[in-house]
Short mmCIF file of C-alpha atoms in Angstrom, two decimals:
data_model
loop_
_atom_site.label_atom_id
_atom_site.label_comp_id
_atom_site.label_asym_id
_atom_site.label_seq_id
_atom_site.Cartn_x
_atom_site.Cartn_y
_atom_site.Cartn_z
CA MET U 1 -0.21 27.13 -19.71
CA ARG U 2 -2.11 24.57 -17.68
CA ARG U 3 -2.84 21.45 -19.70
CA THR U 4 -6.28 19.94 -20.00
CA TRP U 5 -7.06 16.62 -18.37
CA THR U 6 -6.40 14.67 -21.58
CA GLU U 7 -3.20 16.56 -22.32
CA ALA U 8 -1.92 15.54 -18.89
CA LEU U 9 -1.78 11.92 -20.03
CA PRO U 10 0.58 10.26 -22.53
CA HIS U 11 -1.07 9.73 -25.90
CA LYS U 12 -1.42 6.43 -27.68
CA GLN U 13 1.49 5.47 -29.82
CA SER U 14 1.44 4.08 -33.33
CA GLY U 15 3.89 2.00 -35.30
CA ALA U 16 7.15 1.15 -33.57
CA ARG U 17 7.46 4.35 -31.54
CA PRO U 18 8.44 3.68 -27.91
CA HIS U 19 5.67 3.71 -25.35
CA PRO U 20 5.90 6.55 -22.78
CA PHE U 21 6.12 3.97 -19.97
CA GLY U 22 8.92 2.12 -21.74
CA PHE U 23 6.56 -0.75 -22.53
CA PRO U 24 7.65 -2.54 -25.73
CA PRO U 25 5.18 -2.78 -28.61
CA PRO U 26 3.31 -6.10 -28.73
CA GLU U 27 4.61 -8.76 -31.06
CA PRO U 28 2.29 -10.48 -33.56
CA ASP U 29 2.13 -13.73 -31.55
CA ASP U 30 1.29 -12.06 -28.22
CA GLY U 31 -2.21 -13.53 -28.19
CA PRO U 32 -5.23 -11.26 -27.63
CA PRO U 33 -4.72 -7.74 -29.01
CA GLY U 34 -3.03 -5.43 -26.54
CA VAL U 35 -2.10 -8.20 -24.10
CA PRO U 36 1.67 -8.64 -23.61
CA ARG U 37 3.40 -11.95 -23.25
CA PRO U 38 3.95 -13.07 -19.62
CA ALA U 39 7.73 -12.81 -20.03
CA VAL U 40 7.34 -9.13 -20.93
CA VAL U 41 5.28 -8.52 -17.80
CA ASP U 42 7.79 -10.49 -15.71
CA ALA U 43 10.51 -8.09 -16.80
CA ASP U 44 8.57 -4.95 -15.85
CA VAL U 45 5.36 -5.47 -13.89
CA ALA U 46 5.06 -1.80 -12.96
CA GLY U 47 5.40 -0.74 -16.59
CA ALA U 48 2.84 -3.28 -17.77
CA VAL U 49 0.31 -2.14 -15.18
CA GLY U 50 1.10 1.46 -16.04
CA ARG U 51 0.16 0.89 -19.66
CA VAL U 52 -3.17 -0.67 -18.70
CA LEU U 53 -3.86 2.21 -16.31
CA GLU U 54 -3.08 4.73 -19.01
CA GLU U 55 -5.59 3.14 -21.36
CA GLU U 56 -8.26 2.72 -18.67
CA LEU U 57 -7.88 6.26 -17.37
CA ARG U 58 -7.89 7.88 -20.78
CA GLU U 59 -11.32 6.37 -21.44
CA ARG U 60 -12.62 7.44 -18.04
CA LEU U 61 -11.27 10.95 -18.42
CA GLU U 62 -12.97 11.34 -21.77
CA ALA U 63 -16.25 10.26 -20.15
CA ALA U 64 -15.67 12.69 -17.27
CA GLY U 65 -15.02 15.52 -19.72
CA ALA U 66 -18.37 14.84 -21.36
CA ILE U 67 -20.02 15.29 -17.95
CA ASP U 68 -18.29 18.55 -17.00
CA PRO U 69 -14.87 20.00 -17.87
CA VAL U 70 -14.24 21.47 -14.40
CA PHE U 71 -15.02 18.15 -12.72
CA ALA U 72 -12.80 16.38 -15.25
CA GLN U 73 -9.89 18.73 -14.64
CA ASP U 74 -10.07 19.05 -10.86
CA VAL U 75 -11.34 15.65 -9.70
CA ALA U 76 -11.02 13.02 -12.44
CA GLY U 77 -7.74 14.47 -13.65
CA ARG U 78 -6.28 14.31 -10.16
CA VAL U 79 -7.28 10.67 -9.81
CA ALA U 80 -5.49 9.92 -13.08
CA ARG U 81 -2.33 11.88 -12.34
CA PHE U 82 -2.01 10.55 -8.79
CA THR U 83 -2.54 6.96 -9.92
CA LEU U 84 -0.18 7.14 -12.87
CA ASP U 85 2.51 8.54 -10.58
CA GLY U 86 2.16 5.37 -8.54
CA GLY U 87 5.70 4.60 -7.45
CA LYS U 88 6.87 0.98 -7.50
CA ARG U 89 3.36 -0.55 -7.62
CA MET U 90 4.23 -3.16 -5.00
CA ARG U 91 0.65 -4.41 -4.60
CA SER U 92 0.47 -5.03 -8.33
CA GLN U 93 3.73 -6.93 -8.17
CA PHE U 94 2.46 -9.14 -5.36
CA LEU U 95 -0.69 -9.91 -7.37
CA TRP U 96 1.27 -10.76 -10.51
CA TRP U 97 3.89 -12.90 -8.80
CA GLY U 98 1.21 -14.62 -6.73
CA LEU U 99 -0.36 -15.68 -10.03
CA ARG U 100 2.99 -16.72 -11.49
CA ALA U 101 3.95 -18.60 -8.30
CA CYS U 102 0.98 -20.86 -8.98
CA ALA U 103 2.49 -21.57 -12.42
CA ARG U 104 -0.25 -19.62 -14.17
CA GLY U 105 -0.55 -16.47 -16.26
CA SER U 106 0.80 -18.13 -19.38
CA ASP U 107 -2.29 -17.46 -21.49
CA GLY U 108 -3.46 -14.09 -22.70
CA GLY U 109 -6.76 -14.19 -20.85
CA GLN U 110 -5.13 -14.63 -17.44
CA THR U 111 -2.45 -12.07 -18.21
CA GLY U 112 -4.97 -9.45 -19.28
CA ALA U 113 -7.22 -10.12 -16.27
CA ALA U 114 -4.25 -9.91 -13.89
CA LEU U 115 -3.10 -6.56 -15.30
CA ARG U 116 -6.59 -5.05 -15.09
CA LEU U 117 -7.08 -6.35 -11.58
CA ALA U 118 -3.72 -4.84 -10.69
CA ALA U 119 -4.90 -1.54 -12.18
CA ALA U 120 -7.91 -1.72 -9.83
CA LEU U 121 -5.51 -2.21 -6.91
CA GLU U 122 -3.63 0.93 -7.91
CA LEU U 123 -6.89 2.90 -8.01
CA ILE U 124 -7.98 1.71 -4.59
CA GLN U 125 -4.53 2.67 -3.31
CA THR U 126 -5.13 6.17 -4.67
CA CYS U 127 -8.36 6.29 -2.67
CA ALA U 128 -6.58 5.12 0.49
CA LEU U 129 -3.70 7.58 0.24
CA VAL U 130 -5.80 10.62 -0.67
CA HIS U 131 -8.21 9.96 2.20
CA ASP U 132 -5.34 9.16 4.58
CA ASP U 133 -3.71 12.53 3.87
CA VAL U 134 -7.02 14.29 4.54
CA MET U 135 -7.51 12.49 7.85
CA ASP U 136 -3.93 13.07 8.97
CA GLY U 137 -3.74 16.63 7.64
CA SER U 138 -0.51 15.70 5.84
CA PRO U 139 0.61 18.46 3.47
CA LEU U 140 2.94 16.25 1.41
CA ARG U 141 2.70 13.01 -0.52
CA ARG U 142 5.53 11.54 -2.61
CA GLY U 143 7.55 14.69 -2.10
CA SER U 144 4.87 16.98 -3.56
CA ALA U 145 1.71 18.67 -2.33
CA ALA U 146 -0.97 16.26 -1.15
CA VAL U 147 -4.21 16.34 -3.15
CA HIS U 148 -6.10 18.48 -0.63
CA THR U 149 -3.15 20.85 -0.32
CA GLY U 150 -2.94 21.25 -4.10
CA LEU U 151 -6.65 21.98 -4.40
CA ASP U 152 -6.47 24.65 -1.72
CA ALA U 153 -3.43 26.20 -3.39
CA GLN U 154 -5.20 26.17 -6.76
CA TYR U 155 -8.20 28.10 -5.47
CA GLY U 156 -6.67 29.95 -2.50
CA THR U 157 -9.16 28.36 -0.09
CA GLY U 158 -6.87 27.07 2.66
CA ASP U 159 -8.80 28.03 5.79
CA SER U 160 -11.86 29.72 4.32
CA ARG U 161 -14.28 27.30 5.97
CA GLY U 162 -12.56 26.75 9.28
CA PRO U 163 -10.16 24.06 10.59
CA GLY U 164 -10.62 20.70 8.91
CA GLU U 165 -13.31 22.02 6.59
CA SER U 166 -11.34 23.58 3.78
CA PHE U 167 -12.48 23.30 0.20
CA GLY U 168 -9.37 21.25 -0.54
CA ARG U 169 -10.14 18.63 2.11
CA SER U 170 -13.76 18.31 1.02
CA ALA U 171 -12.84 18.05 -2.66
CA ALA U 172 -10.06 15.55 -1.94
CA ILE U 173 -12.61 13.23 -0.33
CA LEU U 174 -14.43 13.23 -3.67
CA VAL U 175 -11.16 12.48 -5.48
CA GLY U 176 -10.70 9.42 -3.27
CA ASP U 177 -14.33 8.38 -3.71
CA LEU U 178 -14.01 8.54 -7.49
CA ALA U 179 -10.84 6.43 -7.40
CA LEU U 180 -12.66 3.78 -5.37
CA ALA U 181 -15.63 3.82 -7.77
CA TRP U 182 -13.31 3.40 -10.76
CA ALA U 183 -11.52 0.53 -8.99
CA ASP U 184 -14.80 -1.30 -8.44
CA ASP U 185 -15.87 -0.62 -12.03
CA THR U 186 -12.61 -2.14 -13.27
CA VAL U 187 -13.12 -5.32 -11.25
CA ALA U 188 -16.76 -5.59 -12.31
CA ALA U 189 -15.77 -5.40 -15.99
CA LEU U 190 -13.34 -8.35 -15.82
CA ASP U 191 -14.20 -11.24 -18.11
CA LEU U 192 -13.70 -14.26 -15.82
CA PRO U 193 -15.06 -17.80 -15.55
CA PRO U 194 -17.84 -18.00 -12.92
CA ASP U 195 -15.81 -19.82 -10.26
CA THR U 196 -12.82 -17.53 -10.72
CA ARG U 197 -15.07 -14.47 -10.49
CA ARG U 198 -16.57 -15.78 -7.26
CA ARG U 199 -13.13 -16.25 -5.70
CA VAL U 200 -11.80 -12.89 -6.92
CA ASN U 201 -14.90 -11.03 -5.73
CA ALA U 202 -14.64 -12.64 -2.28
CA VAL U 203 -11.04 -11.47 -1.86
CA TRP U 204 -11.85 -8.01 -3.26
CA ARG U 205 -14.71 -7.55 -0.79
CA SER U 206 -12.47 -8.56 2.11
CA LEU U 207 -9.70 -6.23 0.96
CA ARG U 208 -11.97 -3.18 0.82
CA THR U 209 -13.55 -3.81 4.22
CA GLU U 210 -10.23 -4.57 5.92
CA MET U 211 -8.71 -1.42 4.47
CA VAL U 212 -11.45 0.69 6.07
CA ALA U 213 -11.26 -1.26 9.33
CA GLY U 214 -7.52 -0.71 9.60
CA GLN U 215 -7.84 3.00 8.95
CA TYR U 216 -10.61 3.27 11.55
CA LEU U 217 -8.57 1.45 14.19
CA ASP U 218 -5.74 3.86 13.43
CA LEU U 219 -8.04 6.85 14.03
CA HIS U 220 -9.66 5.19 17.05
CA GLY U 221 -6.27 4.56 18.61
CA GLN U 222 -5.35 8.23 18.25
CA ALA U 223 -8.66 9.44 19.68
CA ARG U 224 -8.56 7.06 22.65
CA GLY U 225 -4.85 7.33 23.34
CA ALA U 226 -4.47 3.55 22.94
CA ARG U 227 -1.17 2.03 24.09
CA SER U 228 -1.71 -1.72 23.74
CA ILE U 229 0.86 -3.75 21.84
CA THR U 230 -1.90 -6.15 20.83
CA VAL U 231 -4.01 -3.35 19.33
CA ALA U 232 -0.93 -1.96 17.55
CA ILE U 233 -0.31 -5.36 15.93
CA ARG U 234 -3.97 -5.72 14.97
CA THR U 235 -3.97 -2.29 13.33
CA ALA U 236 -0.74 -3.07 11.48
CA SER U 237 -2.19 -6.35 10.28
CA LEU U 238 -5.28 -4.70 8.81
CA LYS U 239 -3.64 -1.55 7.43
CA SER U 240 -0.64 -3.14 5.77
CA ALA U 241 -0.27 -6.90 6.16
CA LEU U 242 -3.67 -7.77 4.69
CA TYR U 243 -4.31 -4.82 2.40
CA SER U 244 -0.81 -4.34 1.01
CA VAL U 245 0.58 -7.86 0.73
CA GLU U 246 -1.66 -10.78 1.70
CA ARG U 247 -4.79 -9.81 -0.24
CA PRO U 248 -2.93 -8.93 -3.46
CA LEU U 249 -1.25 -12.35 -3.25
CA ALA U 250 -4.65 -13.93 -2.64
CA LEU U 251 -6.03 -12.18 -5.73
CA GLY U 252 -3.25 -13.71 -7.82
CA ALA U 253 -3.95 -17.13 -6.32
CA ALA U 254 -7.68 -16.73 -6.99
CA LEU U 255 -7.02 -15.88 -10.64
CA ALA U 256 -4.79 -18.94 -10.87
CA GLY U 257 -7.40 -21.25 -9.33
CA ALA U 258 -4.84 -22.30 -6.69
CA ASP U 259 -5.75 -24.98 -4.14
CA ASP U 260 -6.34 -24.14 -0.48
CA ARG U 261 -2.89 -25.28 0.66
CA THR U 262 -1.04 -23.11 -1.85
CA THR U 263 -3.31 -20.14 -1.19
CA GLY U 264 -2.83 -20.53 2.56
CA ALA U 265 0.96 -20.63 2.26
CA LEU U 266 1.01 -17.51 0.07
CA CYS U 267 -1.32 -15.67 2.43
CA SER U 268 0.68 -16.64 5.53
CA ALA U 269 3.90 -15.51 3.88
CA GLY U 270 2.22 -12.29 2.83
CA ARG U 271 0.90 -11.54 6.30
CA CYS U 272 4.35 -11.90 7.87
CA ALA U 273 5.94 -9.70 5.21
CA GLY U 274 3.08 -7.21 5.44
CA ILE U 275 3.47 -6.74 9.19
CA ALA U 276 7.22 -6.31 8.65
CA PHE U 277 6.38 -3.68 6.02
CA GLN U 278 4.24 -1.74 8.51
CA LEU U 279 6.90 -1.94 11.21
CA ARG U 280 9.42 -0.55 8.74
CA ASP U 281 6.98 2.23 7.89
CA ASP U 282 6.67 3.01 11.61
CA LEU U 283 10.44 3.38 11.86
CA LEU U 284 10.61 5.56 8.76
CA GLY U 285 7.79 7.73 10.12
CA VAL U 286 10.02 8.71 13.05
CA PHE U 287 13.59 8.25 11.83
CA GLY U 288 13.22 8.48 8.03
CA ASP U 289 14.66 11.12 5.73
CA PRO U 290 11.79 13.20 4.26
CA ASP U 291 13.75 13.61 1.02
CA ARG U 292 13.60 9.84 0.57
CA THR U 293 10.20 9.02 2.08
CA GLY U 294 8.37 11.99 0.52
CA LYS U 295 6.62 12.72 3.84
CA PRO U 296 7.54 14.78 6.91
CA SER U 297 9.38 12.91 9.66
CA GLY U 298 7.72 12.78 13.07
CA ASP U 299 4.10 13.12 11.99
CA ASP U 300 3.19 9.82 13.67
CA ILE U 301 4.43 11.24 16.98
CA ARG U 302 2.65 14.56 16.61
CA GLU U 303 -0.59 12.86 15.54
CA GLY U 304 -0.47 10.39 18.42
CA LYS U 305 -0.64 7.29 16.22
CA LEU U 306 -0.55 3.96 18.00
CA THR U 307 2.42 2.15 16.48
CA TYR U 308 4.18 -1.00 17.55
CA LEU U 309 7.35 1.07 17.97
CA LEU U 310 5.75 3.40 20.51
CA ALA U 311 3.89 0.58 22.28
CA VAL U 312 7.14 -1.35 22.77
CA ALA U 313 8.93 1.77 24.04
CA ARG U 314 6.22 2.34 26.65
CA ALA U 315 6.24 -1.31 27.71
CA ARG U 316 10.01 -1.28 28.14
CA ALA U 317 9.97 2.01 30.05
CA GLU U 318 7.26 0.66 32.37
CA ALA U 319 9.18 -2.58 32.94
CA ALA U 320 12.31 -0.57 33.81
CA GLY U 321 10.41 1.91 35.97
CA ASN U 322 11.71 4.74 33.79
CA GLN U 323 9.32 7.51 34.78
CA ARG U 324 11.26 10.13 32.81
CA VAL U 325 10.67 8.36 29.49
CA LEU U 326 7.04 7.63 30.36
CA ALA U 327 6.45 11.30 31.20
CA LEU U 328 8.12 12.35 27.95
CA LEU U 329 5.98 10.00 25.87
CA ASP U 330 2.82 11.09 27.69
CA SER U 331 3.49 14.75 26.98
CA ALA U 332 4.97 14.53 23.49
CA VAL U 333 2.93 11.87 21.69
CA GLY U 334 -0.17 13.53 20.27
CA ASP U 335 1.21 17.07 20.66
CA GLY U 336 0.51 18.62 17.27
CA ASP U 337 2.82 21.54 18.08
CA LEU U 338 5.74 19.42 19.21
CA SER U 339 9.00 21.18 18.35
CA GLU U 340 11.88 19.59 16.49
CA SER U 341 13.90 19.48 19.71
CA GLY U 342 10.99 17.74 21.42
CA LEU U 343 10.81 15.27 18.56
CA ASP U 344 14.54 14.62 18.91
CA GLN U 345 13.98 13.80 22.59
CA VAL U 346 11.36 11.23 21.64
CA ARG U 347 13.71 9.72 19.06
CA ALA U 348 16.43 9.47 21.70
CA ALA U 349 14.01 7.75 24.09
CA LEU U 350 13.02 5.21 21.43
CA VAL U 351 16.69 4.37 20.98
CA ALA U 352 17.54 4.38 24.71
CA THR U 353 14.72 2.00 25.62
CA GLY U 354 15.90 -0.40 22.93
CA ALA U 355 12.58 -0.12 21.11
CA ARG U 356 14.14 0.85 17.79
CA ALA U 357 16.62 -2.04 17.84
CA LEU U 358 13.94 -4.49 18.93
CA VAL U 359 11.63 -3.49 16.07
CA GLU U 360 14.48 -3.94 13.61
CA THR U 361 14.98 -7.46 14.96
CA ARG U 362 11.27 -8.20 14.73
CA ILE U 363 11.25 -7.12 11.09
CA GLU U 364 14.08 -9.51 10.23
CA ARG U 365 12.36 -12.41 11.98
CA LEU U 366 9.06 -11.73 10.27
CA VAL U 367 10.73 -11.72 6.86
CA ALA U 368 12.49 -14.98 7.73
CA GLN U 369 9.13 -16.45 8.71
CA SER U 370 7.58 -15.31 5.45
CA THR U 371 10.35 -17.08 3.56
CA ARG U 372 9.74 -20.29 5.52
CA HIS U 373 6.08 -20.21 4.49
CA LEU U 374 7.12 -19.87 0.85
CA THR U 375 9.60 -22.73 0.96
CA GLY U 376 6.92 -24.97 2.48
CA ALA U 377 4.69 -24.62 -0.56
CA VAL U 378 4.93 -26.06 -4.07
CA LEU U 379 5.48 -22.91 -6.14
CA ALA U 380 7.03 -22.12 -9.49
CA PRO U 381 10.69 -21.66 -8.48
CA ARG U 382 11.43 -18.39 -10.27
CA ALA U 383 8.24 -16.74 -9.05
CA GLY U 384 8.74 -18.00 -5.50
CA HIS U 385 12.24 -16.54 -5.51
CA ARG U 386 10.92 -13.23 -6.81
CA LEU U 387 8.33 -13.10 -4.03
CA GLY U 388 11.07 -13.63 -1.47
CA GLU U 389 12.98 -10.71 -2.96
CA LEU U 390 9.88 -8.52 -2.79
CA PHE U 391 9.32 -9.43 0.87
CA HIS U 392 12.84 -8.26 1.69
CA THR U 393 12.33 -5.10 -0.34
CA VAL U 394 9.11 -3.94 1.33
CA ALA U 395 10.51 -4.70 4.77
CA GLY U 396 13.78 -2.91 4.07
CA VAL U 397 15.78 -6.01 4.97
CA PRO U 398 18.86 -6.93 2.90
CA PRO U 399 18.87 -10.47 1.48
CA GLY U 400 20.54 -12.95 3.83
CA ALA U 401 19.59 -11.18 7.08
CA PRO U 402 19.68 -13.78 9.89
CA GLY U 403 16.16 -13.68 11.33
CA ASP U 404 17.16 -15.92 14.26
CA PRO U 405 14.48 -17.30 16.58
CA ALA U 406 13.58 -15.15 19.60
CA PRO U 407 15.93 -15.68 22.56
CA PRO U 408 14.56 -17.09 25.85
CA GLY U 409 12.85 -14.46 27.99
CA ASP U 410 12.14 -12.13 25.09
CA GLU U 411 8.96 -10.05 25.24
CA PRO U 412 5.69 -11.91 24.66
CA SER U 413 5.13 -9.55 21.72
CA VAL U 414 7.36 -11.87 19.67
CA ALA U 415 4.87 -14.69 20.06
CA ALA U 416 1.99 -12.31 19.33
CA LEU U 417 3.63 -11.12 16.12
CA LEU U 418 4.41 -14.59 14.85
CA GLN U 419 1.00 -15.91 15.85
CA SER U 420 -0.61 -13.10 13.87
CA CYS U 421 1.09 -14.33 10.70
CA GLY U 422 0.84 -18.06 11.30
CA GLU U 423 -0.74 -20.49 8.88
CA VAL U 424 -3.77 -18.76 7.37
CA ARG U 425 -6.75 -20.96 6.64
CA ARG U 426 -8.78 -20.20 3.54
#
């Protein structure tokens, strides 16, 4: 039997029963009701944000059910389920540890505001991913059917309105829109001092606009067949460096009331780590195991996405006069019907040109640069260390990787990458 939208969520617990997210019951001296102690959040940021999301979404689902049960089940319920199944909640972790790095978050008001702002980040991420899958036509997300695919399967409407116009795609756009609206509502409801609200709102506005700009540049690059390394870096900066790492850190710093120097150091570190994160994602998009990534391998090639990996491969093939590789990339990249054997040829070319190895090296250097930005700032030691660990995690770089400076004669793209994540002025 299919559950209703409220049955799909964990129910509130009473007494000492364990919380469904593993979140421990609050102790009497926790401060404001329902707000955990900072040490509890430190131990499990994802779980703490999950509890806040559960409470927020239960209220919103009840309101949606009062509007219309079909809307609540199909649209609002999908927002809730997708958001609650939110993976590692890395953006929330960057926000929280950005706050803690500024030696703040020790009072209940800041802790509660940080968790609700993190919940808003998770909702805007739902919007981004649902819309991204619609634009890319990706059938899978997190190893399961994407939202538009699930809606079409539910109603048997796959191609009833022609290519790109299925019921599922159209309805999924509304799912993403609702997630964005709920994210904005969550931020608007925060109880913050006037100056803190001004700073938080400024970062939030930038984050939303940059997210859309990055997605548009991604689409524009596909439509125009862009090949520029500079454009690839700019797109990566907007899509991942700013949206996924730098802006969440800036939100934490804004909540903390951090000074410009501290905020700048956190943002610079976040931009370096964020670009490294996107470069890792580019590699996984071509060489990753779908069972681990939850998405098909090779979609970036078939969709003709402009990635730093592909831009470097073209540049190296041109410098070497390798017409065979250039012809292969021209014919294969953007071919939606590219076979698995054709995809394997592209993979081999990315290895043969040295592009794959070079991107791996770039990632290590970017993470090393992010660490240098952190060590140059006055941060709470434990939180600063935790941020360094998170930078390595998102970039897929083991702790202690060398990250040596670029050797003489290396491609100018090294300078472009490091310049893009230099000291950020705020």
